[in-house]
Short mmCIF file of C-alpha atoms in Angstrom, two decimals:
data_model
loop_
_atom_site.label_atom_id
_atom_site.label_comp_id
_atom_site.label_asym_id
_atom_site.label_seq_id
_atom_site.Cartn_x
_atom_site.Cartn_y
_atom_site.Cartn_z
CA MET A 26 -0.02 0.02 0.00
CA ASP A 27 3.10 2.25 0.19
CA SER A 28 3.64 4.73 -2.56
CA ILE A 29 6.37 7.20 -3.43
CA CYS A 30 6.22 10.51 -1.56
CA MET A 31 6.08 13.32 -4.14
CA SER A 32 7.13 16.83 -3.35
CA ALA A 33 7.19 19.84 -5.59
CA GLY A 34 7.58 23.53 -5.05
CA GLY A 35 8.74 22.97 -1.45
CA SER A 36 5.52 21.20 -0.45
CA THR A 37 4.98 17.80 1.22
CA TYR A 38 2.38 15.36 -0.09
CA LEU A 39 0.89 12.31 1.58
CA PRO A 40 1.11 8.99 -0.22
CA ASN A 41 -2.13 9.73 -2.09
CA GLY A 42 -1.00 13.16 -3.19
CA VAL A 43 -2.91 15.12 -0.56
CA LYS A 44 -0.91 18.17 0.45
CA MET A 45 -0.19 18.35 4.16
CA GLY A 46 2.03 21.35 4.63
CA LEU A 47 5.17 23.13 3.51
CA ARG A 48 8.53 21.49 3.87
CA GLU A 49 11.39 23.63 5.05
CA PRO A 50 15.00 23.13 3.85
CA GLY A 51 16.52 20.14 5.55
CA GLY A 52 13.44 18.00 5.44
CA ARG A 53 11.52 19.47 8.40
CA LEU A 54 7.80 19.81 8.23
CA ALA A 55 7.04 23.52 8.45
CA ALA A 56 4.63 25.03 10.88
CA GLY A 57 1.30 26.12 9.51
CA GLY A 58 0.06 22.75 8.29
CA THR A 59 -3.30 21.54 9.58
CA VAL A 60 -3.49 18.44 11.74
CA GLY A 61 -6.77 16.74 12.52
CA ILE A 62 -7.79 15.17 15.84
CA VAL A 63 -10.80 12.87 16.21
CA GLY A 64 -11.90 12.98 19.82
CA SER A 65 -12.30 15.70 22.42
CA GLY A 66 -11.10 14.05 25.64
CA ASP A 67 -8.23 15.05 27.93
CA PHE A 68 -5.55 13.65 25.66
CA ALA A 69 -7.05 15.45 22.63
CA LYS A 70 -7.00 18.75 24.56
CA SER A 71 -3.39 18.30 25.58
CA LEU A 72 -2.35 17.24 22.08
CA THR A 73 -4.07 20.31 20.67
CA LEU A 74 -2.17 22.64 22.96
CA ARG A 75 1.13 20.96 22.09
CA LEU A 76 0.44 21.24 18.34
CA LEU A 77 -0.53 24.90 18.69
CA ARG A 78 2.66 25.71 20.56
CA SER A 79 4.59 23.94 17.78
CA GLY A 80 2.97 26.21 15.19
CA PHE A 81 0.45 23.87 13.62
CA GLY A 82 -3.19 24.49 12.88
CA VAL A 83 -5.60 22.07 14.52
CA VAL A 84 -9.05 20.93 13.59
CA VAL A 85 -10.90 18.79 16.16
CA GLY A 86 -13.68 16.38 15.31
CA SER A 87 -16.30 15.72 18.02
CA ARG A 88 -19.73 14.15 18.27
CA HIS A 89 -20.87 17.27 20.14
CA PRO A 90 -18.82 20.13 18.66
CA LYS A 91 -20.69 22.98 20.34
CA ARG A 92 -20.20 21.56 23.81
CA ALA A 93 -16.64 20.48 23.15
CA ALA A 94 -15.60 23.87 21.75
CA GLU A 95 -15.76 25.38 25.24
CA ALA A 96 -12.73 23.32 26.34
CA PHE A 97 -10.47 24.28 23.39
CA PRO A 98 -8.76 27.58 22.52
CA HIS A 99 -10.76 29.83 20.20
CA VAL A 100 -8.18 29.40 17.39
CA VAL A 101 -9.06 25.70 17.18
CA ASP A 102 -11.69 24.63 14.66
CA VAL A 103 -14.00 22.29 16.57
CA THR A 104 -16.41 20.63 14.19
CA HIS A 105 -17.98 17.29 13.34
CA HIS A 106 -15.94 14.21 12.52
CA GLU A 107 -16.65 14.52 8.79
CA ASP A 108 -15.34 18.07 8.50
CA ALA A 109 -12.27 17.40 10.62
CA VAL A 110 -11.21 14.39 8.59
CA GLU A 111 -11.78 16.21 5.31
CA LYS A 112 -9.73 19.29 6.30
CA ALA A 113 -6.57 17.44 7.40
CA GLY A 114 -4.23 15.00 5.71
CA LEU A 115 -2.88 13.64 8.96
CA VAL A 116 -5.42 12.66 11.61
CA PHE A 117 -4.84 11.66 15.22
CA LEU A 118 -7.45 9.16 16.50
CA ALA A 119 -7.78 10.01 20.17
CA ILE A 120 -10.58 7.52 20.76
CA ARG A 121 -10.73 4.02 22.21
CA ARG A 122 -10.68 0.84 20.19
CA GLU A 123 -14.37 0.13 20.78
CA HIS A 124 -15.25 3.40 19.03
CA TYR A 125 -13.32 2.69 15.83
CA SER A 126 -16.47 1.31 14.23
CA SER A 127 -18.10 4.73 14.59
CA LEU A 128 -15.76 5.98 11.87
CA TRP A 129 -16.94 3.38 9.37
CA GLY A 130 -19.19 5.94 7.72
CA LEU A 131 -16.11 8.11 7.03
CA LYS A 132 -14.22 5.37 5.27
CA HIS A 133 -14.36 7.16 1.93
CA LEU A 134 -12.95 10.33 3.48
CA LEU A 135 -10.06 8.44 5.12
CA VAL A 136 -8.75 6.98 1.89
CA GLY A 137 -5.05 7.91 1.60
CA LYS A 138 -5.01 9.66 4.96
CA VAL A 139 -2.39 9.09 7.64
CA LEU A 140 -4.14 7.84 10.77
CA VAL A 141 -2.12 8.08 14.00
CA ASP A 142 -3.47 5.63 16.59
CA VAL A 143 -2.73 6.84 20.15
CA SER A 144 -4.99 4.33 21.98
CA ASN A 145 -4.06 2.00 24.84
CA ASN A 146 -5.68 -1.02 26.36
CA ARG A 147 -6.66 -1.67 30.00
CA ARG A 148 -4.45 -4.74 30.30
CA ARG A 149 -1.60 -6.36 28.40
CA ASP A 150 -2.47 -8.46 25.32
CA GLN A 151 -6.15 -7.71 25.81
CA TYR A 152 -7.02 -8.54 22.18
CA PRO A 153 -5.65 -11.05 19.69
CA GLU A 154 -4.20 -8.23 17.58
CA SER A 155 -2.97 -4.77 18.46
CA ASN A 156 -5.29 -1.75 18.24
CA ALA A 157 -3.28 -0.34 15.35
CA GLU A 158 -3.44 -3.58 13.35
CA TYR A 159 -7.18 -3.80 13.99
CA LEU A 160 -7.54 -0.21 12.77
CA ALA A 161 -5.56 -0.99 9.65
CA SER A 162 -7.85 -3.90 8.91
CA LEU A 163 -10.91 -1.63 9.17
CA PHE A 164 -9.39 1.02 6.91
CA PRO A 165 -7.06 -0.79 4.50
CA GLU A 166 -6.80 2.20 2.16
CA SER A 167 -5.45 4.48 4.92
CA PHE A 168 -1.94 4.64 6.28
CA VAL A 169 -2.06 3.65 9.94
CA VAL A 170 0.76 4.79 12.22
CA LYS A 171 1.09 3.78 15.90
CA GLY A 172 2.54 6.41 18.18
CA PHE A 173 2.27 8.86 21.09
CA ASN A 174 0.49 6.27 23.25
CA VAL A 175 3.32 6.28 25.82
CA ILE A 176 2.90 10.01 26.40
CA SER A 177 0.32 10.99 29.05
CA ALA A 178 -1.95 13.99 28.78
CA TRP A 179 0.07 15.76 31.48
CA ALA A 180 3.37 15.04 29.71
CA MET A 181 1.89 16.31 26.46
CA GLN A 182 1.31 19.72 28.06
CA SER A 183 4.62 19.87 29.98
CA ALA A 184 7.97 21.01 28.78
CA PRO A 185 10.16 18.30 27.23
CA ARG A 186 12.70 18.48 30.05
CA ASP A 187 10.05 17.80 32.69
CA THR A 188 8.96 14.41 31.37
CA CYS A 189 10.13 11.47 29.28
CA SER A 190 10.32 12.62 25.65
CA LEU A 191 10.61 9.28 23.89
CA VAL A 192 7.86 8.54 21.36
CA TYR A 193 7.77 5.03 19.79
CA ILE A 194 6.42 5.00 16.23
CA CYS A 195 5.72 2.19 13.80
CA SER A 196 3.86 1.76 10.53
CA ASN A 197 3.86 -0.39 7.41
CA SER A 198 4.11 2.79 5.34
CA LEU A 199 7.61 4.16 5.29
CA VAL A 200 6.41 7.55 3.98
CA ALA A 201 3.74 7.94 6.65
CA ARG A 202 6.12 6.78 9.36
CA GLN A 203 8.72 9.34 8.33
CA GLN A 204 6.13 12.15 8.41
CA VAL A 205 5.02 11.28 11.91
CA LEU A 206 8.66 11.02 13.00
CA GLU A 207 9.27 14.55 11.71
CA LEU A 208 6.07 15.80 13.34
CA SER A 209 7.09 14.38 16.72
CA ARG A 210 10.50 16.08 16.48
CA GLN A 211 8.89 19.42 15.78
CA MET A 212 6.63 18.89 18.81
CA GLY A 213 9.73 18.59 20.98
CA PHE A 214 9.79 14.79 21.41
CA THR A 215 12.47 12.24 20.62
CA PRO A 216 11.01 9.71 18.12
CA VAL A 217 12.08 6.07 18.09
CA ASP A 218 11.44 4.22 14.83
CA MET A 219 10.10 0.77 15.70
CA GLY A 220 9.67 -0.37 12.10
CA ALA A 221 6.61 -2.16 10.81
CA LEU A 222 3.15 -2.11 12.32
CA SER A 223 3.74 -5.56 13.81
CA SER A 224 5.60 -3.74 16.62
CA ALA A 225 2.38 -2.01 17.66
CA ARG A 226 1.62 -4.73 20.26
CA ASP A 227 4.93 -4.10 22.01
CA ILE A 228 4.35 -0.35 21.92
CA GLU A 229 0.84 -0.71 23.35
CA ASN A 230 2.14 -2.91 26.19
CA MET A 231 4.79 -0.36 27.24
CA PRO A 232 2.45 1.91 29.29
CA LEU A 233 1.02 -1.15 31.08
CA ARG A 234 4.35 -2.41 32.39
CA LEU A 235 5.03 -1.79 36.06
CA PHE A 236 8.80 -1.31 36.49
CA PRO A 237 9.87 -4.33 34.46
CA ALA A 238 13.55 -3.69 35.00
CA TRP A 239 13.01 -3.31 38.74
CA ARG A 240 11.23 -6.60 39.36
CA GLY A 241 14.33 -8.67 40.04
CA PRO A 242 16.19 -6.08 42.13
CA VAL A 243 13.11 -5.26 44.19
CA LEU A 244 12.44 -8.96 44.88
CA ALA A 245 16.07 -9.38 45.91
CA ALA A 246 15.82 -6.37 48.23
CA VAL A 247 12.58 -7.65 49.79
CA ALA A 248 13.99 -11.13 50.30
CA LEU A 249 17.16 -9.75 51.95
CA SER A 250 15.07 -7.42 54.12
CA ILE A 251 12.92 -10.30 55.37
CA PHE A 252 15.97 -12.47 56.04
CA PHE A 253 17.95 -9.85 57.96
CA PHE A 254 14.90 -8.65 59.89
CA ALA A 255 14.02 -12.19 60.98
CA TYR A 256 17.67 -12.81 61.83
CA ALA A 257 17.90 -9.70 64.00
CA PHE A 258 14.53 -10.50 65.63
CA VAL A 259 15.67 -13.99 66.64
CA ARG A 260 18.97 -12.81 68.06
CA ASP A 261 18.12 -9.45 69.64
CA VAL A 262 14.48 -9.94 70.72
CA LEU A 263 13.53 -13.59 70.90
CA HIS A 264 16.72 -14.88 72.51
CA PRO A 265 16.58 -12.54 75.59
CA TYR A 266 12.86 -13.26 76.01
CA LEU A 267 13.27 -17.04 75.97
CA LYS A 268 16.47 -17.16 78.03
CA SER A 269 15.79 -14.58 80.74
CA GLY A 270 12.21 -13.42 80.20
CA LEU A 271 13.41 -9.96 79.17
CA SER A 272 10.86 -8.23 76.89
CA LEU A 273 12.62 -6.22 74.19
CA PHE A 274 9.84 -6.18 71.63
CA TYR A 275 9.88 -2.38 71.72
CA LYS A 276 13.01 -2.63 69.56
CA LEU A 277 11.11 -3.94 66.54
CA PRO A 278 9.93 -0.63 65.01
CA VAL A 279 13.28 1.23 65.05
CA GLU A 280 16.28 -0.66 66.37
CA VAL A 281 15.70 -3.99 64.62
CA VAL A 282 14.81 -2.17 61.40
CA ASN A 283 18.00 -0.11 61.75
CA HIS A 284 19.96 -3.36 62.02
CA THR A 285 18.26 -4.63 58.85
CA VAL A 286 18.57 -1.75 56.37
CA PRO A 287 22.40 -1.35 56.45
CA CYS A 288 22.83 -5.10 55.97
CA VAL A 289 20.57 -4.95 52.92
CA ALA A 290 22.32 -1.84 51.58
CA ILE A 291 25.83 -3.26 51.67
CA THR A 292 24.72 -6.62 50.32
CA LEU A 293 22.99 -5.00 47.34
CA LEU A 294 26.08 -2.87 46.68
CA ALA A 295 28.23 -6.01 46.72
CA LEU A 296 25.83 -7.76 44.31
CA VAL A 297 26.40 -4.92 41.84
CA TYR A 298 30.09 -5.68 41.52
CA LEU A 299 29.82 -9.43 41.97
CA ALA A 300 28.03 -9.62 38.62
CA GLY A 301 30.96 -7.98 36.86
CA GLN A 302 33.46 -10.29 38.53
CA LEU A 303 31.48 -13.34 37.48
CA ALA A 304 31.42 -11.99 33.93
CA ALA A 305 35.23 -11.49 34.08
CA ALA A 306 35.67 -15.04 35.34
CA HIS A 307 33.48 -16.26 32.45
CA GLN A 308 35.73 -14.50 29.94
CA LEU A 309 38.92 -15.71 31.58
CA GLY A 310 37.58 -19.29 31.70
CA TYR A 311 36.67 -19.40 28.01
CA GLY A 312 39.48 -17.15 26.88
CA THR A 313 37.27 -14.92 24.77
CA LYS A 314 34.83 -12.06 25.10
CA TYR A 315 32.67 -13.26 22.21
CA ARG A 316 31.02 -16.15 24.03
CA ARG A 317 27.60 -15.23 25.31
CA PHE A 318 27.00 -15.05 29.02
CA PRO A 319 24.36 -17.28 30.59
CA ALA A 320 20.88 -15.78 30.55
CA TRP A 321 20.80 -15.30 34.31
CA LEU A 322 24.09 -13.41 34.23
CA GLU A 323 22.95 -11.16 31.39
CA GLU A 324 19.83 -10.26 33.40
CA TRP A 325 21.97 -9.63 36.47
CA LEU A 326 24.32 -7.37 34.52
CA ALA A 327 21.37 -5.45 33.07
CA CYS A 328 19.87 -4.63 36.48
CA ARG A 329 23.04 -3.32 38.19
CA LYS A 330 21.74 0.22 38.02
CA GLN A 331 18.57 -0.72 39.93
CA LEU A 332 20.55 -2.67 42.51
CA GLY A 333 22.83 0.33 43.09
CA LEU A 334 19.93 2.73 43.46
CA LEU A 335 18.21 0.43 45.92
CA SER A 336 21.47 0.22 47.89
CA PHE A 337 21.57 4.03 48.03
CA PHE A 338 17.93 4.07 49.19
CA PHE A 339 18.55 1.60 52.02
CA GLY A 340 21.73 3.53 53.02
CA GLY A 341 19.75 6.75 53.22
CA VAL A 342 17.04 5.08 55.32
CA HIS A 343 19.73 3.72 57.64
CA THR A 344 21.07 7.26 58.10
CA LEU A 345 17.67 8.63 59.04
CA TYR A 346 16.99 5.83 61.48
CA SER A 347 20.38 6.34 63.09
CA LEU A 348 19.69 10.05 63.55
CA CYS A 349 16.40 9.22 65.26
CA LEU A 350 17.90 6.73 67.75
CA PRO A 351 18.68 9.32 70.48
CA MET A 352 15.10 10.70 70.20
CA ARG A 353 13.50 7.52 71.54
CA LYS A 354 12.17 7.41 75.07
CA SER A 355 13.76 4.04 75.59
CA ASP A 356 17.20 5.45 74.82
CA ARG A 357 16.68 8.29 77.26
CA TYR A 358 15.63 5.88 80.00
CA LEU A 359 18.68 3.72 79.35
CA GLN A 360 20.99 6.74 79.57
CA MET A 361 19.41 7.83 82.84
CA ASN A 362 19.77 4.32 84.27
CA MET A 363 23.40 4.22 83.23
CA ALA A 364 24.02 7.60 84.88
CA TYR A 365 22.40 6.40 88.13
CA GLN A 366 24.51 3.26 88.09
CA GLN A 367 27.70 5.31 87.70
CA VAL A 368 26.72 7.56 90.58
CA HIS A 369 26.02 4.57 92.87
CA ALA A 370 29.28 2.95 91.79
CA ASN A 371 31.11 6.23 92.49
CA ILE A 372 32.55 6.39 88.98
CA GLU A 373 33.62 9.95 88.14
CA ASP A 374 35.19 9.35 84.73
CA SER A 375 33.96 6.66 82.34
CA TRP A 376 36.06 7.82 79.36
CA ASN A 377 37.22 4.93 77.17
CA GLU A 378 39.80 6.04 74.60
CA GLU A 379 39.40 2.94 72.44
CA GLU A 380 35.62 3.27 72.20
CA VAL A 381 35.84 6.94 71.43
CA TRP A 382 38.20 6.36 68.50
CA ARG A 383 36.12 3.39 67.27
CA VAL A 384 32.88 5.38 67.18
CA GLU A 385 34.54 8.43 65.60
CA MET A 386 36.04 6.33 62.80
CA TYR A 387 32.83 4.31 62.44
CA LEU A 388 30.76 7.47 61.88
CA SER A 389 33.32 9.00 59.57
CA PHE A 390 33.46 5.93 57.28
CA GLY A 391 29.65 5.75 57.25
CA ILE A 392 29.32 9.39 56.14
CA MET A 393 31.97 8.97 53.44
CA SER A 394 30.37 5.81 52.04
CA LEU A 395 26.97 7.48 51.90
CA GLY A 396 28.52 10.51 50.18
CA LEU A 397 30.08 8.32 47.49
CA LEU A 398 26.78 6.45 47.02
CA SER A 399 25.09 9.81 46.56
CA LEU A 400 27.63 10.72 43.86
CA LEU A 401 26.98 7.41 42.08
CA ALA A 402 23.23 8.01 42.23
CA VAL A 403 23.51 11.55 40.86
CA THR A 404 25.62 10.47 37.92
CA SER A 405 22.95 7.92 37.01
CA ILE A 406 20.60 10.80 36.08
CA PRO A 407 20.54 10.94 32.28
CA SER A 408 21.13 14.71 32.14
CA VAL A 409 24.25 14.30 34.31
CA SER A 410 25.65 11.17 32.70
CA SER A 411 25.27 12.69 29.23
CA ALA A 412 27.54 15.53 30.30
CA LEU A 413 30.34 13.04 31.12
CA ASN A 414 32.56 11.23 28.67
CA TRP A 415 32.98 7.49 28.96
CA ARG A 416 36.19 7.64 30.94
CA GLU A 417 34.74 10.04 33.50
CA PHE A 418 31.56 8.02 33.83
CA SER A 419 33.37 4.72 34.23
CA PHE A 420 35.80 6.21 36.76
CA ILE A 421 32.91 7.38 38.93
CA GLN A 422 30.82 4.24 38.60
CA SER A 423 33.62 1.66 38.75
CA THR A 424 36.58 3.05 40.66
CA LEU A 425 34.67 5.23 43.11
CA GLY A 426 32.03 2.51 43.38
CA TYR A 427 34.60 -0.01 44.65
CA ILE A 428 35.97 2.62 47.02
CA ALA A 429 32.45 3.14 48.34
CA LEU A 430 32.08 -0.61 48.92
CA LEU A 431 35.49 -0.74 50.66
CA ILE A 432 34.66 2.19 52.96
CA ALA A 433 31.22 0.75 53.74
CA THR A 434 32.94 -2.53 54.66
CA PHE A 435 35.28 -0.69 57.06
CA HIS A 436 32.19 1.01 58.46
CA GLY A 437 30.66 -2.38 59.27
CA LEU A 438 33.91 -3.77 60.72
CA LEU A 439 34.29 -0.80 63.01
CA PHE A 440 30.70 -1.19 64.13
CA GLY A 441 31.29 -4.82 65.12
CA TRP A 442 34.90 -4.41 66.30
CA ARG A 443 35.58 -7.17 68.88
CA ARG A 444 32.07 -8.52 69.11
CA ALA A 445 32.70 -10.99 66.34
CA PHE A 446 35.10 -12.81 68.66
CA GLU A 447 33.06 -12.62 71.90
CA GLU A 448 31.25 -15.77 72.94
CA GLU A 449 28.19 -13.99 74.32
CA ALA A 450 27.59 -12.32 70.94
CA TYR A 451 26.67 -15.70 69.42
CA ARG A 452 23.07 -16.08 70.54
CA PHE A 453 21.47 -19.36 69.58
CA TYR A 454 24.97 -20.06 68.19
CA LEU A 455 24.24 -17.45 65.50
CA PRO A 456 26.87 -14.85 64.65
CA PRO A 457 25.94 -11.12 64.82
CA SER A 458 24.10 -9.64 61.85
CA PHE A 459 27.07 -7.56 60.73
CA VAL A 460 29.17 -10.71 60.34
CA ILE A 461 26.64 -12.22 57.94
CA ALA A 462 26.29 -8.92 56.07
CA LEU A 463 30.05 -8.50 55.57
CA VAL A 464 30.67 -11.95 54.10
CA LEU A 465 29.69 -10.99 50.51
CA PRO A 466 31.35 -7.51 50.48
CA VAL A 467 34.64 -8.97 51.74
CA THR A 468 34.41 -11.72 49.12
CA VAL A 469 33.86 -9.12 46.35
CA ILE A 470 36.75 -6.98 47.56
CA LEU A 471 39.07 -10.02 47.60
CA GLY A 472 37.82 -10.96 44.12
CA LYS A 473 38.67 -7.50 42.86
CA ALA A 474 42.14 -7.75 44.38
CA LEU A 475 42.56 -11.10 42.67
CA LEU A 476 41.61 -9.64 39.26
CA LEU A 477 44.16 -6.85 39.75
CA LEU A 478 47.01 -9.34 39.88
CA PRO A 479 49.16 -8.97 36.75
CA CYS A 480 48.77 -12.63 35.75
CA LEU A 481 44.99 -12.20 35.55
CA GLY A 482 44.64 -8.49 34.90
CA ARG A 483 46.79 -8.48 31.78
CA LYS A 484 45.08 -11.50 30.33
CA LEU A 485 41.64 -10.05 30.96
CA HIS A 486 42.73 -6.77 29.35
CA ARG A 487 43.90 -8.65 26.24
CA ILE A 488 40.68 -10.62 26.07
CA ARG A 489 38.59 -7.46 26.21
CA ARG A 490 40.64 -6.01 23.39
CA GLY A 491 39.68 -8.94 21.15
CA TRP A 492 42.36 -11.57 21.86
CA GLN A 493 41.16 -15.17 22.04
CA ALA A 494 43.01 -17.91 23.86
CA ASN A 495 42.24 -20.63 21.28
CA GLN A 496 43.44 -18.53 18.35
CA GLY A 497 45.96 -16.09 19.81
CA ARG A 498 44.82 -13.40 17.46
CA ARG A 499 42.03 -10.83 17.16
CA ASP A 500 39.05 -11.98 15.14
CA PRO A 501 35.87 -10.10 14.30
CA PRO A 502 33.14 -10.87 16.85
CA ARG A 503 30.70 -13.62 15.97
CA SER A 504 28.09 -12.44 18.43
CA ALA A 505 28.31 -9.24 20.44
CA ASN A 506 24.72 -8.89 21.50
CA HIS A 507 25.42 -9.63 25.14
CA LEU A 508 26.25 -7.01 27.76
CA SER A 509 29.91 -6.18 28.07
CA PRO A 510 31.34 -5.96 31.60
CA GLU A 511 34.44 -4.14 30.49
CA ARG A 512 33.61 -1.50 33.09
CA VAL A 513 31.45 -2.57 35.97
CA THR A 514 28.94 0.27 36.48
CA ILE A 515 26.36 0.67 39.21
CA MET A 516 24.01 3.30 37.96
#
């Protein structure tokens, strides 16, 4: 159904020869052309305002034009569907799928027109075919384009910097697809060409996805939180109650939670870099970077940004809980009891030089690690990362990321200090929480130190430059679709 786009005298013509608007030098669609919109809902109103700001004329088709005209600017021509379709060569269909049949009587007016379907469904894969493909089957002589369905009405009215500007577009007509791509650019969006109309199902499912890249990291964070919370509850609350009848259940809301969140934070941060080390071991083992990683490792590598952000979140929550510890009534009562005991024991000076230095260093390392995590989180913002070159970005995310993990590990070691070697600290024969939490970070740090050894580091560097152990020379890659761990990045 595609035809050659004809242009003459600086004008742009649709595939059927209908003139849409003037074309400026460089292939941009000039302002002043008329765009039609069928529908008068919230999205249609927002789309109208965006088109007007971009310099286009707009004609809106409504079942009740007189009533709908009150919600649109006076420069907009609000009329019946027939007039709107007839006046424009490109028409946005801002109506639901179940109302497509109402346009059947306008089929003769839609011949050769470009129809932009912006509809969405209520759930994923709701119908056997996508809305755009269904629309194309109803109007085979029109050029159906799927697009703008991932943009909300609020985002349509907002400035491009305030919202996501990606617009996914697909169509079986190359000419119509290119015209909508140009139109989206002039409206201030960033178009993404998704190819043929068969991609419409994927585009329609995009707004219905709920954090697909976050599912694995969030589940990992929830599982770790449950484990460390239950572990702290058994050791710090249940053990004193069963052994001596001491009720410490008041610790659950704050103190036990504050024991949980730092353990989760440092474990998630270690998981970020463990994935890169496993990828490096995979490359060293096979002697090439062209062998695909296992599927589970590819997914792990792809979600490192989410794991790092969750680590930063739990670290921030730990900081807030720690600041609130002295505000608790229980803490005040304990301090008063301690003061009374010192008075009765006639202790004038309880200064402990070792404890003072331990706590000072413990707090200092904690603040530094949170500061570095904040830097990693900030550089994950697209506007910030785009201002950095690759070497700067990898230095922050890789080198400073490992330093953050190392400092956080020292923070945990200073917190535990000698308690890891005290017999009374092993309640129910279970080690303290910080011992369990530091196992993985220490393992990752030792793994990094191992990879820095010349015998491994040089070989890994050669492999990542294209050398293969079985050939001893650089060959073109057979398959490079997998994620490269050349620089392990968090965000």
